Coordinates of C-alpha atoms in Angstrom, one line a residue:
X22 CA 0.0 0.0 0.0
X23 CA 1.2 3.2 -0.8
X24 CA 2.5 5.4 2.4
X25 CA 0.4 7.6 3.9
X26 CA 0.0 10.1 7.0
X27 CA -2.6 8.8 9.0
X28 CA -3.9 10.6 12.1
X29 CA -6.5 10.1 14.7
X30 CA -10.4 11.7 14.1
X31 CA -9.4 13.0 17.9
X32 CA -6.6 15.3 16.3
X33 CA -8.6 15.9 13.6
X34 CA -8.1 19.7 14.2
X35 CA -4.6 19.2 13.5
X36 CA -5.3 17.8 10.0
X37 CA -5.2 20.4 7.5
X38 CA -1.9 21.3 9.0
X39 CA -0.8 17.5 8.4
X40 CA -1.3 17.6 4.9
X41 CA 0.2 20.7 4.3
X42 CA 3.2 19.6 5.9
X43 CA 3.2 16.2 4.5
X44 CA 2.9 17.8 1.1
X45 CA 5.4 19.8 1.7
X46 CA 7.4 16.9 2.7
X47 CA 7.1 14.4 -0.5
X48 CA 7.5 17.9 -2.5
X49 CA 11.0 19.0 -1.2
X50 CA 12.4 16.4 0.5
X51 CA 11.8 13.2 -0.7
X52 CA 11.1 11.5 2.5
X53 CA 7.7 9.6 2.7
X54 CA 5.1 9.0 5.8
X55 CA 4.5 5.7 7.7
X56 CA 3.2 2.7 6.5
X57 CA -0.2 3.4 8.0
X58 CA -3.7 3.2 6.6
X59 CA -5.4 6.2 5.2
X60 CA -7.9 8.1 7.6
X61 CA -11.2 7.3 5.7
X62 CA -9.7 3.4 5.2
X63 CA -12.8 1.1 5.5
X64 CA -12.4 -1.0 9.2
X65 CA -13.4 -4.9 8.6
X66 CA -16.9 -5.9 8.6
X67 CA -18.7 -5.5 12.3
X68 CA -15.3 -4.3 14.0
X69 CA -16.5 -0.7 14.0
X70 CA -14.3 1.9 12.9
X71 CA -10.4 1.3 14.8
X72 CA -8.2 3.9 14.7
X73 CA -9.9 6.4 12.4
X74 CA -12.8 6.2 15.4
X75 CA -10.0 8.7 17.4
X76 CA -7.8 7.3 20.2
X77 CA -8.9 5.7 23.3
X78 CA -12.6 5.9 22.8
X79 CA -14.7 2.9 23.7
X80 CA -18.5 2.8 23.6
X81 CA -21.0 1.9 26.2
X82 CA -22.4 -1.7 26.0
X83 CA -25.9 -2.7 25.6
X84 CA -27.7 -3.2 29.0
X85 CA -26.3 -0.2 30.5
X86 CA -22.9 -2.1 31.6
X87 CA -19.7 0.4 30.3
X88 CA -17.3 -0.9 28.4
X89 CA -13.7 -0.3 28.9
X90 CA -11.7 2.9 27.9
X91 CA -8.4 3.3 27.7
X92 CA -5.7 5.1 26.4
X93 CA -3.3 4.3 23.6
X94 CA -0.3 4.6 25.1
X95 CA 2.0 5.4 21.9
X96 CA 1.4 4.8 18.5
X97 CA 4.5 3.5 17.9
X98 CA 8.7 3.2 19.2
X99 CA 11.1 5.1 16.8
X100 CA 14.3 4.3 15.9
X101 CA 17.1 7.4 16.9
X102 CA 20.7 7.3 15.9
X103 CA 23.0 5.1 17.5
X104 CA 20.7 2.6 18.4
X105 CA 18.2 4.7 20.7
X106 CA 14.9 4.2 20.9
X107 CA 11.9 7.1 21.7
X108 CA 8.4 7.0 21.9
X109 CA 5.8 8.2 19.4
X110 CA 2.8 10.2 20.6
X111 CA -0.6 8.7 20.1
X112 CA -1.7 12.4 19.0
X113 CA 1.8 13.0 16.6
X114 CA 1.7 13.9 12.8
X115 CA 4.1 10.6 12.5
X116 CA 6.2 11.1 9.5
X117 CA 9.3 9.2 9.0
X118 CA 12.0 8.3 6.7
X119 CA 11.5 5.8 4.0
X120 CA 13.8 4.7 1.1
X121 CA 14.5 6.6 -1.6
X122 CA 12.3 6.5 -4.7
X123 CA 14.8 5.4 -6.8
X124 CA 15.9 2.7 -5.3
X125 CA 12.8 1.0 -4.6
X126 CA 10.1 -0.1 -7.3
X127 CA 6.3 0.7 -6.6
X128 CA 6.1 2.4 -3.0
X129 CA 8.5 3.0 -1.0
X130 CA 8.8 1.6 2.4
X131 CA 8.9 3.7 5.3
X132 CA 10.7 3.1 8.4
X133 CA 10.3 4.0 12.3
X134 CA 12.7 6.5 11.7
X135 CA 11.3 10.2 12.6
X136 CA 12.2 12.5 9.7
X137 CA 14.0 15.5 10.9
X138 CA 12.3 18.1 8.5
X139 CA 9.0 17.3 9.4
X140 CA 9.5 16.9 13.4
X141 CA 10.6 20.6 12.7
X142 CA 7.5 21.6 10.6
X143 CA 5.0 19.7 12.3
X144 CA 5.9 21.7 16.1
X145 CA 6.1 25.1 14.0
X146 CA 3.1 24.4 12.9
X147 CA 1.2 23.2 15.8
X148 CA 1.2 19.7 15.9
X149 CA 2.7 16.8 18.1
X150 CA 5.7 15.9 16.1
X151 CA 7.0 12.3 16.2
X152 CA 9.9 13.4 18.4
X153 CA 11.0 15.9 19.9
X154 CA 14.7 14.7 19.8
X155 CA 16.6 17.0 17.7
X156 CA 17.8 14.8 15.0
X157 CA 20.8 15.6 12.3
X158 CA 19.4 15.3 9.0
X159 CA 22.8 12.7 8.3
X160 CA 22.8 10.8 11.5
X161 CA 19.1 9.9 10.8
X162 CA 19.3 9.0 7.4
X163 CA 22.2 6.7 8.3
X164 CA 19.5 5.4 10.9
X165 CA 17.2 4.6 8.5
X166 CA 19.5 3.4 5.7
X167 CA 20.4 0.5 9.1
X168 CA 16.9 -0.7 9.2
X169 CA 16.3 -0.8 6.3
X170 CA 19.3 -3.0 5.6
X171 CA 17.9 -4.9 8.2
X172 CA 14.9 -5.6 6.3
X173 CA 16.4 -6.4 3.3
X174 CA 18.5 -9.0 5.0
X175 CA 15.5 -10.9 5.9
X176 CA 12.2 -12.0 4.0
X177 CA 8.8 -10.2 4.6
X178 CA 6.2 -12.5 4.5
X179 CA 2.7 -12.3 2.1
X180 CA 4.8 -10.3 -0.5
X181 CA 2.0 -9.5 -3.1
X182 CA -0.8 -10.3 -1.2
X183 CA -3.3 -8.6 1.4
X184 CA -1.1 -8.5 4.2
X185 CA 2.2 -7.8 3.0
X186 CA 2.3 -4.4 4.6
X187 CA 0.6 -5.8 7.8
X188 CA 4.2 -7.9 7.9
X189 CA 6.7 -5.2 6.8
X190 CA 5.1 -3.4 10.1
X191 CA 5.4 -6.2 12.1
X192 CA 9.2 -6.7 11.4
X193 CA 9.4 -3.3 12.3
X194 CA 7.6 -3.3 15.5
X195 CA 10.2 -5.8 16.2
X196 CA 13.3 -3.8 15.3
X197 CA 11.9 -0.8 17.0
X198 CA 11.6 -3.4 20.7
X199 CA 15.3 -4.4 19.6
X200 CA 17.3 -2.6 22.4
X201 CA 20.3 -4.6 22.4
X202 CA 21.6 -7.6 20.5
X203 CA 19.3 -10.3 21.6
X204 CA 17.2 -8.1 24.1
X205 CA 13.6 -7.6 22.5
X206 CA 11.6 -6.0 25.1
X207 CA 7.7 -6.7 25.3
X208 CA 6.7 -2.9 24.5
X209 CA 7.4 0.3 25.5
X210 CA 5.8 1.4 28.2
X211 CA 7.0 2.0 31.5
X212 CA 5.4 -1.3 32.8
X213 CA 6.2 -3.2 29.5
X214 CA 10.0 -2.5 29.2
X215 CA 10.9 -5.8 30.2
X216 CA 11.8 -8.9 28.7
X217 CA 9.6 -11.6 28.8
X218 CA 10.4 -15.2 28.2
X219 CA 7.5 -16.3 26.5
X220 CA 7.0 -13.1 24.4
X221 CA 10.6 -13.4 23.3
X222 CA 10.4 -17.1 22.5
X223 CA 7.8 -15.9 20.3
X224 CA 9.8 -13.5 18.6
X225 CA 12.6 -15.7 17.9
X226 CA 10.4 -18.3 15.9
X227 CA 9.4 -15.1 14.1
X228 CA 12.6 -14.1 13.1
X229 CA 14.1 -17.1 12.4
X230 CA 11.0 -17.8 9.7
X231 CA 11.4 -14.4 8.2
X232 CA 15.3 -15.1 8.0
X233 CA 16.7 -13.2 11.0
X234 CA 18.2 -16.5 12.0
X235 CA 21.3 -14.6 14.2
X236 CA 19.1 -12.3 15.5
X237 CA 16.8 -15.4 16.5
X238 CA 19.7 -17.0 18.0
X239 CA 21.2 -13.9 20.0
X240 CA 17.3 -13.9 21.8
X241 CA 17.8 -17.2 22.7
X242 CA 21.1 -16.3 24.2
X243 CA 19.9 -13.9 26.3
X244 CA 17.3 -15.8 27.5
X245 CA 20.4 -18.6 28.5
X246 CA 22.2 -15.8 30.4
X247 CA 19.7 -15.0 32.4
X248 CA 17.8 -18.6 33.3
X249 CA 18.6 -19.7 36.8
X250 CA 20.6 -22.7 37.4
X251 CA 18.1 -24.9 38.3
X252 CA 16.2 -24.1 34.5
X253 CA 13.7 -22.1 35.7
X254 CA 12.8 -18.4 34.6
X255 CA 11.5 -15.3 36.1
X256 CA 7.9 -13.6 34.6
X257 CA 10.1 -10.8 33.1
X258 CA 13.9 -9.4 33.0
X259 CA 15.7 -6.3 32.9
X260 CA 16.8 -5.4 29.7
X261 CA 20.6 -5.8 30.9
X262 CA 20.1 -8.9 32.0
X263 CA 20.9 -8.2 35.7
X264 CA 17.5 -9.6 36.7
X265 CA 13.9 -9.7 37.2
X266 CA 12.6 -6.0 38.0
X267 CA 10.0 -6.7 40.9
X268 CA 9.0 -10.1 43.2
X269 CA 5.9 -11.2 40.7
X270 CA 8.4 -14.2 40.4
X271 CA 8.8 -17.5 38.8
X272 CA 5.9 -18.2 35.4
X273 CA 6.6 -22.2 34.7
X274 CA 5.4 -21.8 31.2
X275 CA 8.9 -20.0 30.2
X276 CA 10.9 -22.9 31.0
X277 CA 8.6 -24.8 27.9
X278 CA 8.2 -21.9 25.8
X279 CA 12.3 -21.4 25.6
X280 CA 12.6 -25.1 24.9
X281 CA 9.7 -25.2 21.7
X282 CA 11.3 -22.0 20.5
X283 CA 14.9 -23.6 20.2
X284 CA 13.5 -26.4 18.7
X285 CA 11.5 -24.3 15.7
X286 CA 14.8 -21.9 15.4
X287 CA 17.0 -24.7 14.8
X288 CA 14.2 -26.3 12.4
X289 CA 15.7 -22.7 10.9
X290 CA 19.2 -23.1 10.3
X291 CA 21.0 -24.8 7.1
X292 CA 22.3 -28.1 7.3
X293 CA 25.9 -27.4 7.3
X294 CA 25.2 -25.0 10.4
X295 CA 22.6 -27.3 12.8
X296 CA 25.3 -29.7 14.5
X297 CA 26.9 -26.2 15.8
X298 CA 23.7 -24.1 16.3
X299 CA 22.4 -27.4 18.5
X300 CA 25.5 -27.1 20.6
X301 CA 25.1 -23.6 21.3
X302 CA 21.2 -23.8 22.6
X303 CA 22.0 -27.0 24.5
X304 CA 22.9 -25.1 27.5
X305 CA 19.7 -23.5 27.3
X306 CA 17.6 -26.3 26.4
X307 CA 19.4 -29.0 28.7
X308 CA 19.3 -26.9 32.1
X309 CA 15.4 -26.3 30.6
X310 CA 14.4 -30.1 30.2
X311 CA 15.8 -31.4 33.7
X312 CA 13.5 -28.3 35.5
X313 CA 10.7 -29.4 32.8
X314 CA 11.2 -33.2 33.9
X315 CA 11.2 -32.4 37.7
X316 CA 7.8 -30.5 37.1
X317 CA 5.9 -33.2 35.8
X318 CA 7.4 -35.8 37.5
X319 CA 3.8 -36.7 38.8
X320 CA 1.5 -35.8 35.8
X321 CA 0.8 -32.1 35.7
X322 CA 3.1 -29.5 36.9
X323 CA 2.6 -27.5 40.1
X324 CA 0.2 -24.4 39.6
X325 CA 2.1 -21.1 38.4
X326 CA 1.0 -17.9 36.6
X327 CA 1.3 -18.5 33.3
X328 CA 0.4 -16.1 30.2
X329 CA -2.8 -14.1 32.0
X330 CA 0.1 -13.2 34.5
X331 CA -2.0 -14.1 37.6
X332 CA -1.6 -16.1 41.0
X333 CA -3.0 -19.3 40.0
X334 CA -4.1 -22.1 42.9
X335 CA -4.8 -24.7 40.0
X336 CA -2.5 -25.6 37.2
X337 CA -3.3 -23.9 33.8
X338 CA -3.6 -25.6 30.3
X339 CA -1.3 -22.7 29.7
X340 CA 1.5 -23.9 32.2
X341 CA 0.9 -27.1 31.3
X342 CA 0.8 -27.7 27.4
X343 CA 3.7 -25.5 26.6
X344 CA 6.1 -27.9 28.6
X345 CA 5.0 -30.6 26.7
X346 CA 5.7 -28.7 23.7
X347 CA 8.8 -27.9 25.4
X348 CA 10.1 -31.2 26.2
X349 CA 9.1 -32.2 22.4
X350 CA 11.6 -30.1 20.9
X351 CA 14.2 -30.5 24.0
X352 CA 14.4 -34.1 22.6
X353 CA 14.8 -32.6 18.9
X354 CA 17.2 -30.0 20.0
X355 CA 19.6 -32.8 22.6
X356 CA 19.8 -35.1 19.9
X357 CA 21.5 -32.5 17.1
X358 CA 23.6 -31.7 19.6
X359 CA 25.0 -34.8 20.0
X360 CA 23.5 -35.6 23.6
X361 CA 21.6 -38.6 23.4
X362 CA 20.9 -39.9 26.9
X363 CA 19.1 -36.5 27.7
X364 CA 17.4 -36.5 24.4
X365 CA 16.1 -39.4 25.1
X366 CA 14.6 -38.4 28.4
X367 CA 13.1 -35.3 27.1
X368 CA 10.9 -37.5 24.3
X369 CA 10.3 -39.8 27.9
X370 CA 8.5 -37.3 29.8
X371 CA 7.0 -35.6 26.3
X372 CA 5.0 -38.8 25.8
X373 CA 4.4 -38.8 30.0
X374 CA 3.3 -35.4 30.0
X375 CA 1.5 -35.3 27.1
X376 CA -0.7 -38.3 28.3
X377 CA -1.4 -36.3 32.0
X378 CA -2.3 -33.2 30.4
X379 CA -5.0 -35.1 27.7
X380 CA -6.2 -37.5 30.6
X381 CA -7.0 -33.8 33.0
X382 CA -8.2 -31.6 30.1
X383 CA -9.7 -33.4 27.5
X384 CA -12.5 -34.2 29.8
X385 CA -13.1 -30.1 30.4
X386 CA -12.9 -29.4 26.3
X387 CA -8.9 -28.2 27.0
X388 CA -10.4 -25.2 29.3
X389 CA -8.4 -23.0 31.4
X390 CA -8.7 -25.8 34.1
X391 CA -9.0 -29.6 35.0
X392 CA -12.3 -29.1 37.0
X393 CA -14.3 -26.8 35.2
X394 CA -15.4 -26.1 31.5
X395 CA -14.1 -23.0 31.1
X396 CA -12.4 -22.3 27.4
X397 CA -9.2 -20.3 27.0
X398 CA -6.7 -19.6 24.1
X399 CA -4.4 -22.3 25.4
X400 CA -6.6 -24.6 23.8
X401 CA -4.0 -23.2 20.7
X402 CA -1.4 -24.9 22.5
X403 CA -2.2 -28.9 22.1
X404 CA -2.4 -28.0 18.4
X405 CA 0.2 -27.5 15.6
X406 CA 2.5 -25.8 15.9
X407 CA 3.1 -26.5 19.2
X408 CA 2.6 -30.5 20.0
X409 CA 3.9 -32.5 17.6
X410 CA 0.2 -34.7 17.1
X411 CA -2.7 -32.8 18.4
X412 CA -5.2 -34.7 20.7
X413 CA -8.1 -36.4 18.8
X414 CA -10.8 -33.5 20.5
X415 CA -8.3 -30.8 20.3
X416 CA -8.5 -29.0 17.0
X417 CA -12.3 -29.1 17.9
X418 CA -11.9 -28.1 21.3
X419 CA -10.0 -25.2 19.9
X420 CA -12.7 -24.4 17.5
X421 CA -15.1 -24.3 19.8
X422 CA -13.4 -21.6 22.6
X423 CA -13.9 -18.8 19.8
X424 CA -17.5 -17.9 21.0
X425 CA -17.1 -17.3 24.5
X426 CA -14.0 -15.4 23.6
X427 CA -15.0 -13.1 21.3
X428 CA -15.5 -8.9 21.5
X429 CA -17.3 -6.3 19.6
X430 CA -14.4 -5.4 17.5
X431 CA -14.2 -9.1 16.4
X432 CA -11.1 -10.1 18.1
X433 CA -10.7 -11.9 21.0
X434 CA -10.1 -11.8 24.5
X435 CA -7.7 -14.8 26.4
X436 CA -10.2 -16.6 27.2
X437 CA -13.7 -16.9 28.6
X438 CA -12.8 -16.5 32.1
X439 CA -11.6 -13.3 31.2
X440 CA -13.3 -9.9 32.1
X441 CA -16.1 -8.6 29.9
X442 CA -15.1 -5.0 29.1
X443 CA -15.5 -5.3 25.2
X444 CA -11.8 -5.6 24.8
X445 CA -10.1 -7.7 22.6
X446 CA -6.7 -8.8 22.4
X447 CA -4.0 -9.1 20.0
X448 CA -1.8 -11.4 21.3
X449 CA -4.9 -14.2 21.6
X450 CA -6.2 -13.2 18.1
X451 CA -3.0 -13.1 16.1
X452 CA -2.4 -16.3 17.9
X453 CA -5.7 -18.0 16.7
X454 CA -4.7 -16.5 13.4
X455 CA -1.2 -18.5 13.2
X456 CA -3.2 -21.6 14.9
X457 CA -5.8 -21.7 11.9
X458 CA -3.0 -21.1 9.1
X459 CA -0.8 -24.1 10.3
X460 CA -4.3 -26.1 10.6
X461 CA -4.4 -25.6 7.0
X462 CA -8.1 -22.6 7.6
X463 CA -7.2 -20.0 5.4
X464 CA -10.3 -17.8 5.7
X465 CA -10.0 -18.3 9.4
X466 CA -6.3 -17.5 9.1
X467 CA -7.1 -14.1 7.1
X468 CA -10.1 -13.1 9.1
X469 CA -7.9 -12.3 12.8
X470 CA -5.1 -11.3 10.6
X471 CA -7.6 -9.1 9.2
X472 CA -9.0 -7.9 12.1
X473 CA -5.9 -6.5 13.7
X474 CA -4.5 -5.1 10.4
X475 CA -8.2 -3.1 10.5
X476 CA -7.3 -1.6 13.3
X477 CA -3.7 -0.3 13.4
X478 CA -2.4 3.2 15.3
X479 CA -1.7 5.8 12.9
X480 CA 1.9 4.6 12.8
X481 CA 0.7 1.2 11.6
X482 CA 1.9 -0.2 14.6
X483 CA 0.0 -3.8 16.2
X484 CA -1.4 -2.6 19.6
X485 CA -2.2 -4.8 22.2
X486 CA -5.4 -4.2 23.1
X487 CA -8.8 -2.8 20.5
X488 CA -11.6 -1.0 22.3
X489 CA -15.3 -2.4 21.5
X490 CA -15.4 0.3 18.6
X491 CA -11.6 -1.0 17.3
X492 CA -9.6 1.6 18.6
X493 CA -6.3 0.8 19.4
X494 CA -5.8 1.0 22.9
X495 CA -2.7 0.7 25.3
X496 CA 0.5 -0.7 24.4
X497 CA 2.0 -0.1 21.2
X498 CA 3.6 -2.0 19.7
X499 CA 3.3 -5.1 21.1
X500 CA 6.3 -7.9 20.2
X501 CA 4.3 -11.1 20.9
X502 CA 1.9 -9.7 18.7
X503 CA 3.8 -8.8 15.9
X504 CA 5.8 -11.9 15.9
X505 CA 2.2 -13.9 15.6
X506 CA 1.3 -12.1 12.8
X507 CA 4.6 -12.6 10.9
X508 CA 4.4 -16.2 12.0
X509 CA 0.5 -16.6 11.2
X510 CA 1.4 -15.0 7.3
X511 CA 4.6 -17.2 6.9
X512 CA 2.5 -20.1 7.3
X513 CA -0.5 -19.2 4.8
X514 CA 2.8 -18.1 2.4
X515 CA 3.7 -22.1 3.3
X516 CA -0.1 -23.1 2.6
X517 CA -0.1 -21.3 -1.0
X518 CA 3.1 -22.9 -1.8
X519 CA 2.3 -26.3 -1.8
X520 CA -1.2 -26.0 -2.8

């Protein structure tokens, strides 16, 4: 899609001033918008009207009961020279860099680079620029010639179809999080500045499938600096690695989720390159699969938070199927690396898990729990790509959580436990998304892909949350997000290809 400035109905005063200066811009300086979506851009069918609706709007639910409103917190993290990072107003005129014309066929792609010029024009004219960092006009074209070598080193998934630009702004939602060689921080907020485990398992799958195999491998190498001893992991880290930032403590689940990303990373890496790569995640992995092994050494594993980051009395599908995913490519990972005996006791207490968690959950429809029906989007985690064979009830198990799950802006929320304030969220649906694609459901595939892509900040950034009327609401961007939707688009690209 051709770039465009794109700003909120809420700034809509600001406007005319916008497309003075952005005329201005593409007339004397060459340098081109973000990737966003035009402001009158038609939202998907009954998702309301995202972010052309304004920011952090939400409307009132039927029956009197509100629903939630909330802010978006930024539309988007820019790029500065030398490797800083800066937020993006949700109310700026967001004009960045993009390549030049000439070197580019058809449009030209923008990057999270703020373009000096404009930042200049859009305060003296009134509006929020996209920083207020003052930027040399060389040091941030070098800035953006960087990412967008970065790009070009990699693959972006969907090229030519309806979601090609949905994945160029994903990859850069997860070069903007890139603080530090292998540190990709869950968003930018003050509360969300922290490196997950599970989020950046996530993102190194994505990166290794869109050909940012290093950079895949250097996430996984934080993520071995930091694991304790014993193979367990904290909820969250400090991006320097020095530890976890507050007491919330130990989430089980990121002991299985670094294990199943090794194992799809390596599925990554050439031939002549896998015998090495395996040796270098085997720390990782090995210290991983003993803590894994001593967790279900009775069945299911003790209760622990898991991705709804809350006290949990009662073990979670979502603590429980990632470590059998876990232990499944543990096995894989041991056995490259030339490590048989613990290979073969990570495939032991794959099949031994596996068993305990379909004997506890299959009875509840793979809910949230073992005593109670309650569906929840770890049902996505007993299927491809996750377990190596999905249960016999689970792909219909899965199916079925979508109606209790979904929210007026057709996405959904994490589960059906979860709190009815109209929001959905884009970690579940982009998750459901990459779920349907690598169970071969296209239209399912393309309809949460489309959902989110609908409803974008101005920036083009993937939020994490969308108000009942779409709006993009809170963080933004969100990394576990983003690497979904590359992931869920890399696997329809994989569906068209051996059609």
């Amino acid at each position: 899609m051709p770039d465009a400035v794109v700003v909120s109905r809420a700034r809509r005063s600001h406007a005319r001033a916008a497309l003075v200066l952005a005329a201005l811009l593409l007339a004397t300086t060459g340098t081109s918008a973000s990737e966003g979506r035009a402001a009158d851009a038609p939202a998907a069918a009954g998702a309301g009207s995202g972010a052309v609706a304004g920011v952090g709007t939400g409307l009132g639910a039927p029956g009197g009961v509100q629903h939630a409103q909330i802010p978006l917190y930024q539309q988007a993290v820019s790029v500065l020279p030398d490797g800083a990072r800066g937020e993006v107003p949700a109310d700026a005129v967001a004009v960045y860099l993009a390549a030049p014309a000439a070197a580019v066929a058809g449009s030209r792609p923008a990057t999270r680079v703020p373009d000096p010029a404009a930042a200049v024009l859009a305060a003296a004219l009134g509006s929020t620029p996209t920083t207020t960092t003052p930027l040399g006009p060389a040091a941030a074209a070098h800035a953006a010639d960087e990412q967008l070598s970065w790009l070009a080193a990699g693959d972006v998934p969907g090229q030519g179809g309806p979601h090609e630009e949905l994945a160029r702004a994903a990859l850069l939602d997860l070069h903007s999080l890139t603080v530090a060689d292998g540190v990709v921080v869950a968003g930018w907020s003050e509360s969300w500045r922290y490196v997950w485990p599970r989020d950046s398992s996530f993102v190194a799958v994505a990166l290794a499938r869109t050909g940012h195999v290093d950079d895949a491998l250097d996430v996984l190498d934080f993520l071995e600096r930091v694991q304790a001893p014993d193979g367990s992991f904290e909820a969250r880290y400090l991006p320097d690695g020095s530890g976890p930032p507050d007491g919330r403590g130990v989430q089980t689940d990121g002991t299985g989720w670094a294990m199943w990303s090794a194992g799809l990373v390596l599925a990554e890496v050439d031939d002549a390159r896998r015998p090495e790569v395996a040796r270098r995640l085997a720390p990782l992995v090995e210290r991983s699969a003993g803590h894994a092994l001593q967790l279900v050494a009775g069945g299911l594993p003790p209760a622990s938070p898991d991705y709804w980051e809350v006290a949990e009395s009662d073990v979670t599908l979502g603590t429980a199927a990632p470590l059998v995913a876990g232990l499944e490519q543990a096995a894989v990972v041991l056995a490259a690396a030339g490590r048989p005996a613990p290979a073969a006791a990570a495939a032991a207490g794959a099949a031994a898990a596996r068993q305990a968690v379909v004997d506890a959950f299959a009875p509840t429809g793979y809910g949230r729990y073992t005593t109670r029906a309650l569906p929840d989007a770890a049902s996505a985690f007993v299927l491809a790509p996750f377990w190596g064979q999905a249960p016999v009830d689970g792909a219909a198990a899965w199916r079925a959580s979508v109606p209790s799950m979904l929210r007026p802006a057709a996405g959904l929320a994490p589960g059906a436990g979860w709190r009815r304030d109209g929001v959905s969220w884009t970690p579940q649906t982009t998750l459901y998304a990459w779920v349907a694609a690598e169970q071969g459901d296209v239209a399912a595939a393309a309809r949460w892909l489309d959902v989110v892509d609908a409803h974008r900040t101005p920036s083009g950034a993937i939020p994490e949350k969308l108000l009942a009327d779409g709006a993009p609401a809170a963080v933004a961007p969100l990394g576990w997000s983003a690497a979904c939707v590359l992931l869920a688009i890399d696997a329809l690209d994989a569906r068209r290809a051996t059609a």
